[in-house]
Amino acid sequence: MSATTDRTPDPANTPDPAANVESRESVRRRRAARPRGAKQLDSTALIYLVLVGVVVVSAVLTAAEGRNFFSQGNIWAVLTAMSVLGLISIGQTLVILVGSLDLSVPYVVSLATVIAAGGMKGLDSNLYAAVFNTLILCAIVGLSMGVLVSVFDVHGFIASLGVGLIVSGYLATNYQGSHGDASPALELFGRSGIAAVIPTAFILLLVAALLVTLMLRYTRLGHHIYAIGGNRDVARMSGVRTSVPVIAAHVLCSVLAGIAGLLLLSRTGVGLPTIGSQGRYDLLSIAAVVLGGTLLAGGKGSVVGTIGGVAIFAVIDNVMGVMQVNPFLKDFVRGLVIVLAVAVYARRSVVRRPPRFAGNRPSLPTPGSNTKEETA
């Protein structure tokens, strides 16, 4: 047999021209369906682009009311409004990233105000002990939820709802009206800031966001949080101890909610057992996290995006307050923003998802074709 005959190409190994044409056609269709101008934008960049648009529209609406959106007092008000919700949302981001949920944050906020105010009794000498005891109590609340979720496999929604109701019952039973008195040093902390534009509470928010971001990016705990949120079973089979990141996320969330309660105490001066539920920090924090691009299923998201979502809510609330919008319309606007954001994210994820049955996938040889070749 000649050498030419030996080099005859095998039909089984020859690429199918029709499959290549179909693959190129599939790629062309996906590129055509992708939104123009948004090819290089991820969720975080998109949310800050929306924030710029919201600020511009708010400045125009505020000017129509005869006021300046960028005035010293208004900027102070916006940044102050971001501080409390931002701290709670950072903790909520950790819990959602790990695939859980925390509905107890408003009750933890209320608990922190009454415990801290009761411990301070209006004296600076009791400040550090009261803050320490308050944060330890908040950590115990978060630890109980983390154990329920990770050890007893109770869903985070149910676990946090049950713990939140227990805390709410304790507050309603033992505290009627205001309680305790904040120390003068804590009240001074709530009123202090830089150049009467940037409140100290906002700087505390930025420090917390930076620390949590560094933890998520550069520590083993942060990587495990993403891994468990992506797929808990796969993470367990990969050797990750899934209980530790879940418990840590819930503890950090409750501690951050306790710090937010201390910030509220610095403004009110007294502990209020319903201040957290009145602020609806559970739903607003979840909404800010979703608006910031974090998946509710967990495993994908960032604190930077959450801060952008919090800023959008703060700016919208500020301009609606200037325009004296009624509370029903405020909730309507918030809900509309959340629905639009989730719809945009869902469309982007569907467009970027590769086709499941694309033409470039290798096809298994059929038994009939092998029989014919063997017969020939």
Short mmCIF file of N, CA, C and O in Angstrom, two decimals, residues 25-145:
data_model
loop_
_atom_site.label_atom_id
_atom_site.label_comp_id
_atom_site.label_asym_id
_atom_site.label_seq_id
_atom_site.Cartn_x
_atom_site.Cartn_y
_atom_site.Cartn_z
N GLU A 25 -22.70 31.18 13.44
CA GLU A 25 -24.02 31.79 13.44
C GLU A 25 -24.53 32.00 14.86
O GLU A 25 -25.15 33.03 15.18
N SER A 26 -24.25 31.02 15.74
CA SER A 26 -24.66 31.16 17.13
C SER A 26 -23.96 32.33 17.81
O SER A 26 -24.57 33.11 18.54
N VAL A 27 -22.65 32.46 17.54
CA VAL A 27 -21.91 33.58 18.13
C VAL A 27 -22.41 34.90 17.61
O VAL A 27 -22.58 35.89 18.35
N ARG A 28 -22.74 34.95 16.31
CA ARG A 28 -23.24 36.20 15.73
C ARG A 28 -24.57 36.60 16.36
O ARG A 28 -24.81 37.78 16.66
N ARG A 29 -25.42 35.61 16.60
CA ARG A 29 -26.72 35.92 17.21
C ARG A 29 -26.56 36.42 18.63
O ARG A 29 -27.23 37.35 19.06
N ARG A 30 -25.65 35.81 19.39
CA ARG A 30 -25.45 36.26 20.77
C ARG A 30 -24.89 37.67 20.82
O ARG A 30 -25.27 38.49 21.64
N ARG A 31 -23.96 37.99 19.91
CA ARG A 31 -23.41 39.34 19.88
C ARG A 31 -24.46 40.36 19.46
O ARG A 31 -24.50 41.48 19.95
N ALA A 32 -25.35 39.98 18.55
CA ALA A 32 -26.39 40.90 18.11
C ALA A 32 -27.42 41.14 19.19
O ALA A 32 -27.98 42.23 19.31
N ALA A 33 -27.67 40.12 20.03
CA ALA A 33 -28.67 40.27 21.11
C ALA A 33 -28.13 41.03 22.29
O ALA A 33 -28.89 41.51 23.13
N ARG A 34 -26.79 41.16 22.40
CA ARG A 34 -26.21 41.87 23.53
C ARG A 34 -26.50 43.36 23.43
O ARG A 34 -26.39 43.94 22.35
N PRO A 35 -26.88 44.05 24.55
CA PRO A 35 -27.20 45.48 24.49
C PRO A 35 -25.99 46.29 24.06
O PRO A 35 -24.88 46.08 24.55
N ARG A 36 -26.21 47.20 23.13
CA ARG A 36 -25.13 48.04 22.65
C ARG A 36 -24.74 49.05 23.72
O ARG A 36 -25.57 49.60 24.40
N GLY A 37 -23.44 49.31 23.85
CA GLY A 37 -22.94 50.27 24.81
C GLY A 37 -22.74 49.72 26.19
O GLY A 37 -22.25 50.39 27.07
N ALA A 38 -23.17 48.47 26.44
CA ALA A 38 -23.04 47.90 27.78
C ALA A 38 -22.12 46.70 27.79
O ALA A 38 -22.13 45.92 28.72
N LYS A 39 -21.28 46.57 26.74
CA LYS A 39 -20.44 45.39 26.62
C LYS A 39 -19.36 45.38 27.68
O LYS A 39 -18.96 44.33 28.15
N GLN A 40 -18.85 46.56 28.07
CA GLN A 40 -17.74 46.61 29.01
C GLN A 40 -18.20 46.93 30.41
O GLN A 40 -17.37 47.15 31.28
N LEU A 41 -19.49 47.04 30.67
CA LEU A 41 -19.99 47.44 31.98
C LEU A 41 -20.39 46.22 32.78
O LEU A 41 -21.19 45.40 32.32
N ASP A 42 -19.83 46.10 33.98
CA ASP A 42 -20.31 45.07 34.89
C ASP A 42 -21.39 45.68 35.77
O ASP A 42 -21.80 46.83 35.60
N SER A 43 -21.89 44.91 36.73
CA SER A 43 -23.01 45.37 37.55
C SER A 43 -22.61 46.58 38.40
O SER A 43 -23.39 47.53 38.55
N THR A 44 -21.38 46.57 38.95
CA THR A 44 -20.95 47.68 39.80
C THR A 44 -20.83 48.98 39.00
O THR A 44 -21.29 50.04 39.45
N ALA A 45 -20.22 48.90 37.82
CA ALA A 45 -20.10 50.11 36.99
C ALA A 45 -21.48 50.62 36.58
O ALA A 45 -21.71 51.83 36.53
N LEU A 46 -22.38 49.70 36.29
CA LEU A 46 -23.72 50.10 35.87
C LEU A 46 -24.46 50.81 37.00
O LEU A 46 -25.14 51.82 36.77
N ILE A 47 -24.32 50.31 38.24
CA ILE A 47 -25.06 50.92 39.35
C ILE A 47 -24.53 52.32 39.64
O ILE A 47 -25.30 53.23 39.98
N TYR A 48 -23.22 52.54 39.48
CA TYR A 48 -22.69 53.88 39.72
C TYR A 48 -23.02 54.81 38.56
O TYR A 48 -23.14 56.03 38.74
N LEU A 49 -23.18 54.27 37.35
CA LEU A 49 -23.65 55.09 36.24
C LEU A 49 -25.09 55.54 36.48
O LEU A 49 -25.45 56.69 36.22
N VAL A 50 -25.91 54.63 37.02
CA VAL A 50 -27.29 54.99 37.38
C VAL A 50 -27.29 56.02 38.50
O VAL A 50 -28.11 56.95 38.50
N LEU A 51 -26.35 55.89 39.46
CA LEU A 51 -26.27 56.85 40.56
C LEU A 51 -25.99 58.26 40.05
O LEU A 51 -26.59 59.24 40.52
N VAL A 52 -25.10 58.37 39.07
CA VAL A 52 -24.81 59.70 38.49
C VAL A 52 -26.07 60.28 37.86
O VAL A 52 -26.39 61.47 38.03
N GLY A 53 -26.82 59.44 37.14
CA GLY A 53 -28.06 59.93 36.54
C GLY A 53 -29.08 60.34 37.57
O GLY A 53 -29.76 61.37 37.42
N VAL A 54 -29.18 59.58 38.66
CA VAL A 54 -30.12 59.93 39.74
C VAL A 54 -29.73 61.25 40.39
O VAL A 54 -30.59 62.09 40.71
N VAL A 55 -28.43 61.47 40.60
CA VAL A 55 -27.97 62.74 41.19
C VAL A 55 -28.30 63.92 40.29
O VAL A 55 -28.76 64.98 40.75
N VAL A 56 -28.08 63.76 38.98
CA VAL A 56 -28.37 64.86 38.04
C VAL A 56 -29.86 65.19 38.05
O VAL A 56 -30.26 66.36 38.15
N VAL A 57 -30.71 64.16 37.98
CA VAL A 57 -32.15 64.39 38.00
C VAL A 57 -32.59 65.01 39.33
O VAL A 57 -33.43 65.93 39.35
N SER A 58 -32.00 64.54 40.42
CA SER A 58 -32.36 65.09 41.74
C SER A 58 -31.94 66.55 41.86
O SER A 58 -32.68 67.36 42.46
N ALA A 59 -30.77 66.90 41.30
CA ALA A 59 -30.33 68.29 41.35
C ALA A 59 -31.29 69.19 40.58
O ALA A 59 -31.61 70.31 41.03
N VAL A 60 -31.78 68.70 39.44
CA VAL A 60 -32.73 69.49 38.65
C VAL A 60 -34.05 69.67 39.39
O VAL A 60 -34.61 70.77 39.47
N LEU A 61 -34.56 68.57 39.98
CA LEU A 61 -35.83 68.65 40.72
C LEU A 61 -35.71 69.53 41.95
O LEU A 61 -36.63 70.28 42.30
N THR A 62 -34.56 69.43 42.63
CA THR A 62 -34.35 70.28 43.81
C THR A 62 -34.25 71.75 43.43
O THR A 62 -34.78 72.63 44.12
N ALA A 63 -33.60 72.03 42.31
CA ALA A 63 -33.51 73.42 41.83
C ALA A 63 -34.89 73.95 41.46
O ALA A 63 -35.17 75.15 41.66
N ALA A 64 -35.77 73.08 40.94
CA ALA A 64 -37.13 73.51 40.60
C ALA A 64 -37.92 73.90 41.85
O ALA A 64 -38.86 74.70 41.76
N GLU A 65 -37.52 73.35 43.00
CA GLU A 65 -38.17 73.72 44.26
C GLU A 65 -37.50 74.92 44.92
O GLU A 65 -37.85 75.28 46.06
N GLY A 66 -36.51 75.51 44.23
CA GLY A 66 -35.84 76.70 44.76
C GLY A 66 -34.76 76.40 45.77
O GLY A 66 -34.39 77.28 46.57
N ARG A 67 -34.21 75.14 45.75
CA ARG A 67 -33.16 74.78 46.69
C ARG A 67 -31.97 74.21 45.93
O ARG A 67 -32.08 73.84 44.75
N ASN A 68 -30.84 74.13 46.63
CA ASN A 68 -29.60 73.64 46.02
C ASN A 68 -29.29 72.25 46.55
O ASN A 68 -29.09 72.07 47.76
N PHE A 69 -29.27 71.26 45.65
CA PHE A 69 -29.00 69.88 46.08
C PHE A 69 -27.60 69.75 46.64
O PHE A 69 -27.37 68.95 47.55
N PHE A 70 -26.64 70.50 46.11
CA PHE A 70 -25.24 70.38 46.51
C PHE A 70 -24.88 71.36 47.64
O PHE A 70 -23.69 71.66 47.84
N SER A 71 -25.87 71.86 48.34
CA SER A 71 -25.57 72.72 49.48
C SER A 71 -24.93 71.92 50.61
O SER A 71 -25.05 70.68 50.67
N GLN A 72 -24.28 72.63 51.49
CA GLN A 72 -23.54 71.98 52.58
C GLN A 72 -24.47 71.14 53.46
O GLN A 72 -24.17 69.98 53.78
N GLY A 73 -25.59 71.70 53.83
CA GLY A 73 -26.52 70.98 54.70
C GLY A 73 -27.15 69.77 54.03
O GLY A 73 -27.37 68.73 54.66
N ASN A 74 -27.44 69.88 52.73
CA ASN A 74 -28.09 68.77 52.03
C ASN A 74 -27.12 67.60 51.83
O ASN A 74 -27.51 66.43 51.97
N ILE A 75 -25.87 67.91 51.51
CA ILE A 75 -24.87 66.84 51.37
C ILE A 75 -24.67 66.13 52.71
O ILE A 75 -24.57 64.89 52.78
N TRP A 76 -24.66 66.90 53.78
CA TRP A 76 -24.55 66.31 55.13
C TRP A 76 -25.73 65.37 55.40
O TRP A 76 -25.56 64.27 55.93
N ALA A 77 -26.93 65.81 55.02
CA ALA A 77 -28.13 64.99 55.25
C ALA A 77 -28.08 63.69 54.44
O ALA A 77 -28.44 62.62 54.96
N VAL A 78 -27.63 63.76 53.20
CA VAL A 78 -27.57 62.55 52.36
C VAL A 78 -26.56 61.56 52.91
O VAL A 78 -26.83 60.35 53.03
N LEU A 79 -25.38 62.06 53.27
CA LEU A 79 -24.33 61.16 53.79
C LEU A 79 -24.72 60.57 55.15
O LEU A 79 -24.40 59.41 55.44
N THR A 80 -25.41 61.37 55.96
CA THR A 80 -25.87 60.84 57.25
C THR A 80 -26.92 59.74 57.06
O THR A 80 -26.91 58.72 57.76
N ALA A 81 -27.82 59.95 56.10
CA ALA A 81 -28.83 58.92 55.82
C ALA A 81 -28.19 57.63 55.29
O ALA A 81 -28.71 56.54 55.52
N MET A 82 -27.08 57.77 54.59
CA MET A 82 -26.40 56.58 54.07
C MET A 82 -25.73 55.77 55.17
O MET A 82 -25.56 54.55 55.01
N SER A 83 -25.36 56.41 56.27
CA SER A 83 -24.49 55.75 57.25
C SER A 83 -25.17 54.54 57.90
O SER A 83 -24.62 53.43 57.89
N VAL A 84 -26.37 54.76 58.45
CA VAL A 84 -27.05 53.68 59.17
C VAL A 84 -27.45 52.56 58.21
O VAL A 84 -27.13 51.38 58.43
N LEU A 85 -28.13 52.90 57.13
CA LEU A 85 -28.55 51.88 56.17
C LEU A 85 -27.35 51.20 55.51
O LEU A 85 -27.39 50.00 55.22
N GLY A 86 -26.26 51.96 55.31
CA GLY A 86 -25.08 51.37 54.69
C GLY A 86 -24.43 50.30 55.55
O GLY A 86 -24.05 49.23 55.06
N LEU A 87 -24.30 50.57 56.85
CA LEU A 87 -23.71 49.57 57.75
C LEU A 87 -24.56 48.30 57.79
O LEU A 87 -24.02 47.18 57.72
N ILE A 88 -25.88 48.46 57.87
CA ILE A 88 -26.75 47.27 57.88
C ILE A 88 -26.66 46.53 56.55
O ILE A 88 -26.64 45.28 56.52
N SER A 89 -26.59 47.26 55.46
CA SER A 89 -26.54 46.62 54.14
C SER A 89 -25.23 45.88 53.91
O SER A 89 -25.22 44.87 53.20
N ILE A 90 -24.14 46.36 54.48
CA ILE A 90 -22.87 45.63 54.35
C ILE A 90 -22.98 44.26 55.01
O ILE A 90 -22.57 43.24 54.45
N GLY A 91 -23.56 44.24 56.21
CA GLY A 91 -23.78 42.94 56.86
C GLY A 91 -24.74 42.07 56.10
O GLY A 91 -24.53 40.85 55.98
N GLN A 92 -25.78 42.68 55.56
CA GLN A 92 -26.74 41.91 54.76
C GLN A 92 -26.08 41.35 53.49
O GLN A 92 -26.42 40.24 53.04
N THR A 93 -25.13 42.07 52.95
CA THR A 93 -24.40 41.57 51.78
C THR A 93 -23.65 40.28 52.11
O THR A 93 -23.67 39.32 51.32
N LEU A 94 -22.99 40.27 53.26
CA LEU A 94 -22.26 39.06 53.65
C LEU A 94 -23.21 37.87 53.79
O LEU A 94 -22.91 36.76 53.33
N VAL A 95 -24.36 38.11 54.43
CA VAL A 95 -25.30 37.01 54.65
C VAL A 95 -25.88 36.50 53.32
O VAL A 95 -26.01 35.29 53.11
N ILE A 96 -26.20 37.43 52.43
CA ILE A 96 -26.76 37.01 51.14
C ILE A 96 -25.69 36.33 50.28
O ILE A 96 -25.98 35.38 49.55
N LEU A 97 -24.45 36.81 50.36
CA LEU A 97 -23.37 36.16 49.58
C LEU A 97 -23.20 34.70 49.98
O LEU A 97 -22.86 33.86 49.15
N VAL A 98 -23.43 34.40 51.24
CA VAL A 98 -23.24 33.03 51.71
C VAL A 98 -24.49 32.18 51.46
O VAL A 98 -24.53 31.00 51.82
N GLY A 99 -25.52 32.80 50.86
CA GLY A 99 -26.73 32.06 50.50
C GLY A 99 -27.80 32.06 51.56
O GLY A 99 -28.73 31.26 51.51
N SER A 100 -27.71 32.98 52.54
CA SER A 100 -28.71 33.05 53.61
C SER A 100 -29.43 34.40 53.54
O SER A 100 -29.34 35.11 52.53
N LEU A 101 -30.14 34.74 54.61
CA LEU A 101 -30.89 35.99 54.67
C LEU A 101 -31.04 36.38 56.14
O LEU A 101 -31.07 35.50 57.01
N ASP A 102 -31.14 37.68 56.43
CA ASP A 102 -31.27 38.14 57.81
C ASP A 102 -32.41 39.15 57.90
O ASP A 102 -32.27 40.29 57.44
N LEU A 103 -33.54 38.72 58.46
CA LEU A 103 -34.68 39.61 58.65
C LEU A 103 -34.74 40.18 60.07
O LEU A 103 -35.69 40.89 60.41
N SER A 104 -33.75 39.88 60.89
CA SER A 104 -33.77 40.33 62.29
C SER A 104 -33.05 41.65 62.50
O SER A 104 -33.01 42.13 63.64
N VAL A 105 -32.46 42.23 61.46
CA VAL A 105 -31.63 43.42 61.65
C VAL A 105 -32.39 44.60 62.27
O VAL A 105 -31.83 45.31 63.11
N PRO A 106 -33.66 44.87 61.93
CA PRO A 106 -34.32 46.02 62.58
C PRO A 106 -34.49 45.81 64.08
O PRO A 106 -34.37 46.78 64.85
N TYR A 107 -34.74 44.59 64.51
CA TYR A 107 -34.91 44.32 65.94
C TYR A 107 -33.56 44.36 66.66
O TYR A 107 -33.48 44.76 67.82
N VAL A 108 -32.49 43.94 65.98
CA VAL A 108 -31.15 44.05 66.57
C VAL A 108 -30.77 45.52 66.73
O VAL A 108 -30.15 45.91 67.74
N VAL A 109 -31.15 46.35 65.76
CA VAL A 109 -30.89 47.80 65.87
C VAL A 109 -31.60 48.38 67.08
O VAL A 109 -31.01 49.12 67.88
N SER A 110 -32.89 48.03 67.24
CA SER A 110 -33.65 48.53 68.39
C SER A 110 -33.06 48.02 69.70
O SER A 110 -32.94 48.77 70.68
N LEU A 111 -32.69 46.74 69.72
CA LEU A 111 -32.09 46.16 70.92
C LEU A 111 -30.80 46.88 71.30
O LEU A 111 -30.54 47.14 72.49
N ALA A 112 -29.99 47.22 70.30
CA ALA A 112 -28.72 47.90 70.57
C ALA A 112 -28.95 49.28 71.18
O ALA A 112 -28.22 49.69 72.09
N THR A 113 -29.97 49.99 70.72
CA THR A 113 -30.21 51.34 71.26
C THR A 113 -30.63 51.29 72.74
O THR A 113 -30.13 52.07 73.55
N VAL A 114 -31.53 50.37 73.09
CA VAL A 114 -32.01 50.34 74.48
C VAL A 114 -30.95 49.77 75.43
O VAL A 114 -30.80 50.24 76.56
N ILE A 115 -30.20 48.75 74.97
CA ILE A 115 -29.16 48.18 75.83
C ILE A 115 -28.04 49.18 76.06
O ILE A 115 -27.56 49.38 77.20
N ALA A 116 -27.61 49.85 74.98
CA ALA A 116 -26.52 50.82 75.11
C ALA A 116 -26.95 52.02 75.94
O ALA A 116 -26.21 52.49 76.82
N ALA A 117 -28.16 52.54 75.68
CA ALA A 117 -28.63 53.70 76.44
C ALA A 117 -28.83 53.36 77.92
O ALA A 117 -28.51 54.18 78.80
N GLY A 118 -29.34 52.14 78.17
CA GLY A 118 -29.50 51.73 79.56
C GLY A 118 -28.18 51.55 80.27
O GLY A 118 -28.07 51.80 81.48
N GLY A 119 -27.15 51.12 79.55
CA GLY A 119 -25.84 50.94 80.16
C GLY A 119 -25.09 52.24 80.36
O GLY A 119 -24.35 52.40 81.34
N MET A 120 -25.26 53.19 79.47
CA MET A 120 -24.54 54.47 79.59
C MET A 120 -25.10 55.35 80.70
O MET A 120 -24.35 55.99 81.43
N LYS A 121 -26.42 55.44 80.77
CA LYS A 121 -27.09 56.26 81.80
C LYS A 121 -26.63 57.71 81.76
O LYS A 121 -26.51 58.37 82.80
N GLY A 122 -26.30 58.18 80.56
CA GLY A 122 -25.90 59.58 80.42
C GLY A 122 -24.52 59.91 80.92
O GLY A 122 -24.19 61.09 81.08
N LEU A 123 -23.67 58.90 81.16
CA LEU A 123 -22.33 59.14 81.70
C LEU A 123 -21.26 58.68 80.71
O LEU A 123 -21.35 57.58 80.16
N ASP A 124 -20.25 59.50 80.51
CA ASP A 124 -19.16 59.12 79.61
C ASP A 124 -18.33 57.98 80.19
O ASP A 124 -17.70 57.23 79.43
N SER A 125 -18.31 57.87 81.51
CA SER A 125 -17.52 56.79 82.13
C SER A 125 -18.08 55.41 81.80
O SER A 125 -17.35 54.42 81.87
N ASN A 126 -19.34 55.34 81.44
CA ASN A 126 -19.95 54.04 81.11
C ASN A 126 -19.95 53.76 79.60
O ASN A 126 -20.50 52.73 79.18
N LEU A 127 -19.35 54.65 78.82
CA LEU A 127 -19.47 54.54 77.36
C LEU A 127 -18.87 53.24 76.82
O LEU A 127 -19.55 52.46 76.14
N TYR A 128 -17.61 52.98 77.13
CA TYR A 128 -16.92 51.84 76.51
C TYR A 128 -17.51 50.51 76.98
O TYR A 128 -17.66 49.57 76.20
N ALA A 129 -17.85 50.44 78.27
CA ALA A 129 -18.44 49.19 78.77
C ALA A 129 -19.80 48.93 78.12
O ALA A 129 -20.13 47.79 77.76
N ALA A 130 -20.60 49.99 77.97
CA ALA A 130 -21.92 49.82 77.36
C ALA A 130 -21.81 49.42 75.89
O ALA A 130 -22.55 48.55 75.40
N VAL A 131 -20.87 50.05 75.17
CA VAL A 131 -20.68 49.69 73.75
C VAL A 131 -20.21 48.25 73.62
O VAL A 131 -20.70 47.49 72.77
N PHE A 132 -19.27 47.85 74.49
CA PHE A 132 -18.76 46.48 74.44
C PHE A 132 -19.87 45.47 74.73
O PHE A 132 -20.03 44.48 74.00
N ASN A 133 -20.64 45.71 75.77
CA ASN A 133 -21.72 44.77 76.11
C ASN A 133 -22.78 44.71 75.00
O ASN A 133 -23.32 43.63 74.71
N THR A 134 -23.06 45.84 74.41
CA THR A 134 -24.06 45.87 73.33
C THR A 134 -23.60 45.06 72.12
O THR A 134 -24.37 44.26 71.56
N LEU A 135 -22.36 45.25 71.73
CA LEU A 135 -21.86 44.52 70.55
C LEU A 135 -21.73 43.02 70.83
O LEU A 135 -21.95 42.19 69.94
N ILE A 136 -21.36 42.66 72.07
CA ILE A 136 -21.30 41.24 72.42
C ILE A 136 -22.69 40.61 72.35
O ILE A 136 -22.88 39.49 71.83
N LEU A 137 -23.70 41.33 72.84
CA LEU A 137 -25.07 40.81 72.77
C LEU A 137 -25.53 40.65 71.32
O LEU A 137 -26.17 39.65 70.96
N CYS A 138 -25.19 41.63 70.49
CA CYS A 138 -25.55 41.52 69.06
C CYS A 138 -24.84 40.34 68.41
O CYS A 138 -25.43 39.63 67.57
N ALA A 139 -23.58 40.11 68.79
CA ALA A 139 -22.85 38.97 68.24
C ALA A 139 -23.49 37.65 68.66
O ALA A 139 -23.54 36.69 67.87
N ILE A 140 -24.00 37.59 69.88
CA ILE A 140 -24.67 36.35 70.34
C ILE A 140 -25.94 36.11 69.52
O ILE A 140 -26.25 34.96 69.15
N VAL A 141 -26.67 37.17 69.21
CA VAL A 141 -27.86 37.02 68.37
C VAL A 141 -27.47 36.48 66.99
O VAL A 141 -28.10 35.56 66.46
N GLY A 142 -26.42 37.05 66.41
CA GLY A 142 -25.97 36.55 65.11
C GLY A 142 -25.44 35.13 65.18
O GLY A 142 -25.64 34.33 64.25
N LEU A 143 -24.77 34.80 66.29
CA LEU A 143 -24.26 33.43 66.46
C LEU A 143 -25.40 32.41 66.52
O LEU A 143 -25.30 31.33 65.92
N SER A 144 -26.47 32.77 67.19
CA SER A 144 -27.61 31.84 67.27
C SER A 144 -28.20 31.60 65.89
O SER A 144 -28.55 30.46 65.54
N MET A 145 -28.32 32.64 65.08
CA MET A 145 -28.85 32.45 63.72
C MET A 145 -27.89 31.63 62.86
O MET A 145 -28.31 30.77 62.07
#
